[in-house]
Coordinates of N, CA and C in Angstrom, one line a residue:
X1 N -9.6 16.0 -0.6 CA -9.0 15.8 0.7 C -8.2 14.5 0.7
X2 N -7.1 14.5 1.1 CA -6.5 13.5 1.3 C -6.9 11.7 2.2
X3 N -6.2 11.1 2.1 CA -6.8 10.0 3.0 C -5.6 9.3 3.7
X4 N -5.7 9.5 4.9 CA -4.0 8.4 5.7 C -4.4 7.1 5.4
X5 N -2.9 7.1 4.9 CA -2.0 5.8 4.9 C -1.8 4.9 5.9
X6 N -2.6 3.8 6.1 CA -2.2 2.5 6.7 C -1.6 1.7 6.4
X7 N -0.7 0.7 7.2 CA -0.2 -0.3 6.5 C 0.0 -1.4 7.9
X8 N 0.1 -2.5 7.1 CA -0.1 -4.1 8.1 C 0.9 -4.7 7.5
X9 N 1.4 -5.5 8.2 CA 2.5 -6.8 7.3 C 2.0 -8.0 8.6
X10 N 1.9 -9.3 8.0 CA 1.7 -10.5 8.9 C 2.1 -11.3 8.4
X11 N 3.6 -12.0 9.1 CA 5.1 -12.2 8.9 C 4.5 -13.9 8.9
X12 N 3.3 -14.4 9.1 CA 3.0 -15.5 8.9 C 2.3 -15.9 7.4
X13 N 1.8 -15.3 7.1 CA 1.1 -15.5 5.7 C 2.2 -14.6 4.4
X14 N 3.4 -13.5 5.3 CA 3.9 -12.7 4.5 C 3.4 -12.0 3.2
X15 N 2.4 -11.1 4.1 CA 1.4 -10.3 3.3 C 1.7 -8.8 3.9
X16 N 1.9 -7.7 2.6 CA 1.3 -6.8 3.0 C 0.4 -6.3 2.9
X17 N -0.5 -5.0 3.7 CA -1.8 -4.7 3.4 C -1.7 -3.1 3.9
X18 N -1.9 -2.4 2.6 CA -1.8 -0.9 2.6 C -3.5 -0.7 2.7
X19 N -3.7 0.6 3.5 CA -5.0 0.7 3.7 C -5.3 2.2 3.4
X20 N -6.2 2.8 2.1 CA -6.2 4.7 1.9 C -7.6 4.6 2.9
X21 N -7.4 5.5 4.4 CA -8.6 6.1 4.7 C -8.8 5.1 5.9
X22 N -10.1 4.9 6.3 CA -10.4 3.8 7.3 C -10.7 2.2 6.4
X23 N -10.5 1.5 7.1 CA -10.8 -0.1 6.2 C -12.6 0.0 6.0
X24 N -12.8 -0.6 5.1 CA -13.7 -1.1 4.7 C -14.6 -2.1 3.8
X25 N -15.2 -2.6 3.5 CA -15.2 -3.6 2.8 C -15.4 -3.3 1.6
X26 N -14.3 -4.5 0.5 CA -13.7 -4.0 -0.7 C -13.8 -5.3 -1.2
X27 N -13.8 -5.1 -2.6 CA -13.9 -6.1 -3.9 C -12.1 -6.4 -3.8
X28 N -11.5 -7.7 -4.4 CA -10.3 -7.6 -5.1 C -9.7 -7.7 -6.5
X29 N -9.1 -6.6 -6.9 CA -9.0 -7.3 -8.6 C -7.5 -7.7 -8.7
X30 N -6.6 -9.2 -8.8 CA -5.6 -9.0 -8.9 C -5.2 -8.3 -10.4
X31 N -3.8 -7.5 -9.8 CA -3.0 -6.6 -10.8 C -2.3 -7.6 -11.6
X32 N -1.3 -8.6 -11.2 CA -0.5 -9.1 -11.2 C 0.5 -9.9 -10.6
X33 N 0.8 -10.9 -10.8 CA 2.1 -11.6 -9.7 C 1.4 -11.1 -8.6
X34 N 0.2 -11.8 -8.3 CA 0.1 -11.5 -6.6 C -0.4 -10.5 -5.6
X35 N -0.5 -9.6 -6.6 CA -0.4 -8.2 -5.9 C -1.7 -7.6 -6.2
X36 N -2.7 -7.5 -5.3 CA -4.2 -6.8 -5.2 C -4.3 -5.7 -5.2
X37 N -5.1 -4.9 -6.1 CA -5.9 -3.6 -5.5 C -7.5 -3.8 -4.7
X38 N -8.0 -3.0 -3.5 CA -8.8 -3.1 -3.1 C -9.7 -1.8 -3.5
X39 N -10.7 -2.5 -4.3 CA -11.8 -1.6 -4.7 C -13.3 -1.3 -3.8
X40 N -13.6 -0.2 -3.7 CA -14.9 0.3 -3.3 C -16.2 -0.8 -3.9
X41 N -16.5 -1.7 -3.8 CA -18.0 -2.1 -4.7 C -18.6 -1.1 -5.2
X42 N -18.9 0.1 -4.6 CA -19.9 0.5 -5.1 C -19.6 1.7 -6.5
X43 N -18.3 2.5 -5.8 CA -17.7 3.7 -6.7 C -16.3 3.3 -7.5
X44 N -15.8 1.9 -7.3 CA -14.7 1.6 -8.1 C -13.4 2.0 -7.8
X45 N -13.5 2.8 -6.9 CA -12.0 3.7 -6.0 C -11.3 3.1 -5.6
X46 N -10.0 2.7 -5.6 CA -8.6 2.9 -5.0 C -9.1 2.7 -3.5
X47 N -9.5 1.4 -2.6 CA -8.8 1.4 -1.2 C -8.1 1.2 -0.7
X48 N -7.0 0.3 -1.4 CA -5.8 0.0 -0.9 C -5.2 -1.3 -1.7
X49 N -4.3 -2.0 -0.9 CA -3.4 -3.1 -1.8 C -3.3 -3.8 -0.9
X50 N -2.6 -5.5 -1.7 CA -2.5 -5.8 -0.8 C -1.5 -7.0 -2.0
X51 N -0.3 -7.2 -1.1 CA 0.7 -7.6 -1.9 C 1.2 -9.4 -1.1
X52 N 1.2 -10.4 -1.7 CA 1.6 -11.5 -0.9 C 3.3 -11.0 -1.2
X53 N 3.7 -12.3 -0.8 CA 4.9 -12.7 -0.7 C 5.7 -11.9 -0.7
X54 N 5.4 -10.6 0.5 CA 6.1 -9.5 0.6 C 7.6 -9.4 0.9
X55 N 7.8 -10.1 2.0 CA 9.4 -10.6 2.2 C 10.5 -11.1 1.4
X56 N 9.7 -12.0 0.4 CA 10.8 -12.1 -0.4 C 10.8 -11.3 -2.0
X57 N 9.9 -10.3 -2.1 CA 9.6 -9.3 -3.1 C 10.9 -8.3 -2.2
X58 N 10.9 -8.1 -1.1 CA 11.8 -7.2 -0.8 C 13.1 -7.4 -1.3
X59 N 13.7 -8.9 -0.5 CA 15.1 -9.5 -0.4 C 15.4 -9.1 -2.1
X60 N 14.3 -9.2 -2.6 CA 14.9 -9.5 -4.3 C 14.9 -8.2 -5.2
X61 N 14.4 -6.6 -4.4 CA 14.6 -5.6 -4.2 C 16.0 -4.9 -3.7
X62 N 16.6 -6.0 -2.8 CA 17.9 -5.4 -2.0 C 19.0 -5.7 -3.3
X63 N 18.5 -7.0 -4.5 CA 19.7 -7.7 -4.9 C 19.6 -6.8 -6.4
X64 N 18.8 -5.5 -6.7 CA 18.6 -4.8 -7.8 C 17.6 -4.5 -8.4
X65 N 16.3 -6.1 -8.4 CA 15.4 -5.9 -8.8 C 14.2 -5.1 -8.4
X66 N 13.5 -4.4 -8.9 CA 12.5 -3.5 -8.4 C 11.1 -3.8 -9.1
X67 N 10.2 -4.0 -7.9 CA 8.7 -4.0 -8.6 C 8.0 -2.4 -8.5
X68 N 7.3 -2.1 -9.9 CA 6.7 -1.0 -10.1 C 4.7 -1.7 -9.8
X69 N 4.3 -1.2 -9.3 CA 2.6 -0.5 -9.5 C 1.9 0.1 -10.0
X70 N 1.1 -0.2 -10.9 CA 0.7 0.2 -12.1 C -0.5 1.7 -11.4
X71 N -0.1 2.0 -10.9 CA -1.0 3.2 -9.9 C -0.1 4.7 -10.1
X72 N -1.2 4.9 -9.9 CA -0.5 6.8 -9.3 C -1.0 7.2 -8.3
X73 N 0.1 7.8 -7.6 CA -0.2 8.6 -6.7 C 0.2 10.0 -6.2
X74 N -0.1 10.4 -4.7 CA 0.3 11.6 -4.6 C 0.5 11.9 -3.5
X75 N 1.8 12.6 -2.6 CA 1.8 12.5 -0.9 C 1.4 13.7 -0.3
X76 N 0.9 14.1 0.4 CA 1.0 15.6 0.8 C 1.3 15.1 2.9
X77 N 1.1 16.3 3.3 CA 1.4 16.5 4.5 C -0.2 17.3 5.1
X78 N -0.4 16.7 6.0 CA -0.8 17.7 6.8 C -0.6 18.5 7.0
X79 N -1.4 20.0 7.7 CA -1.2 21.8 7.2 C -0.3 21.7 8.3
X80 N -0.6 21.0 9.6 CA 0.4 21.5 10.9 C 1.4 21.0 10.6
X81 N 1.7 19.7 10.2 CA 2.9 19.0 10.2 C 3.6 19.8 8.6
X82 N 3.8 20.2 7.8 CA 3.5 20.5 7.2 C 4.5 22.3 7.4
X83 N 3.9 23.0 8.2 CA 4.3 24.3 8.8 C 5.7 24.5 9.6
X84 N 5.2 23.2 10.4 CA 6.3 22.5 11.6 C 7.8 22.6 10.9
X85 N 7.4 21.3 9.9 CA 8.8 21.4 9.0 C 9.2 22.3 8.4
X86 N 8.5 22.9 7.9 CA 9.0 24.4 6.9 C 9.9 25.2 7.8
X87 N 9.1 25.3 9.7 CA 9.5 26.4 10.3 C 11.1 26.2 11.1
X88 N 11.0 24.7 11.1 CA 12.1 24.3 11.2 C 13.2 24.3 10.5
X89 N 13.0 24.3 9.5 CA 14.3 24.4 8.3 C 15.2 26.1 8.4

């Protein structure tokens, strides 16, 4: 079963904070350049990320460059939302 996608940005510290599922308390391992995954303590899972110096990782996104995430993932829809669109098309 899937898990919703949260996300936070706080334009003072310029941090993003992606959240899979409800928050809860998590280990941090940095990836790289800054950029956190938030682990489960107990099962090692995927809870989310959490990226500083989001703002200007963007600006330097607009000028070509692109940051990749060493993750995989996967999107789905919800069944209603999901039908909605189909039925609409």
């Amino acid at each position: 079963m899937g898990k919703v996608i949260r996300y936070s940005y706080d334009p003072q510290s310029d941090e993003l904070n992606i959240t899979l599922g409800e928050s809860k308390r998590a280990i941090l391992a940095e990836l790289g350049d800054e950029v956190y995954v938030k682990l489960d303590p107990k099962t090692k899972g995927v809870l989310g990320l959490t990226i500083l110096h989001f703002k200007e990782r963007f600006k330097l996104s607009k000028k070509g460059k692109r940051y990749a995430l060493p993750l995989l993932g996967e999107f789905t829809l919800p069944a209603p939302l999901q039908a909605k669109l189909l039925n609409a098309s």
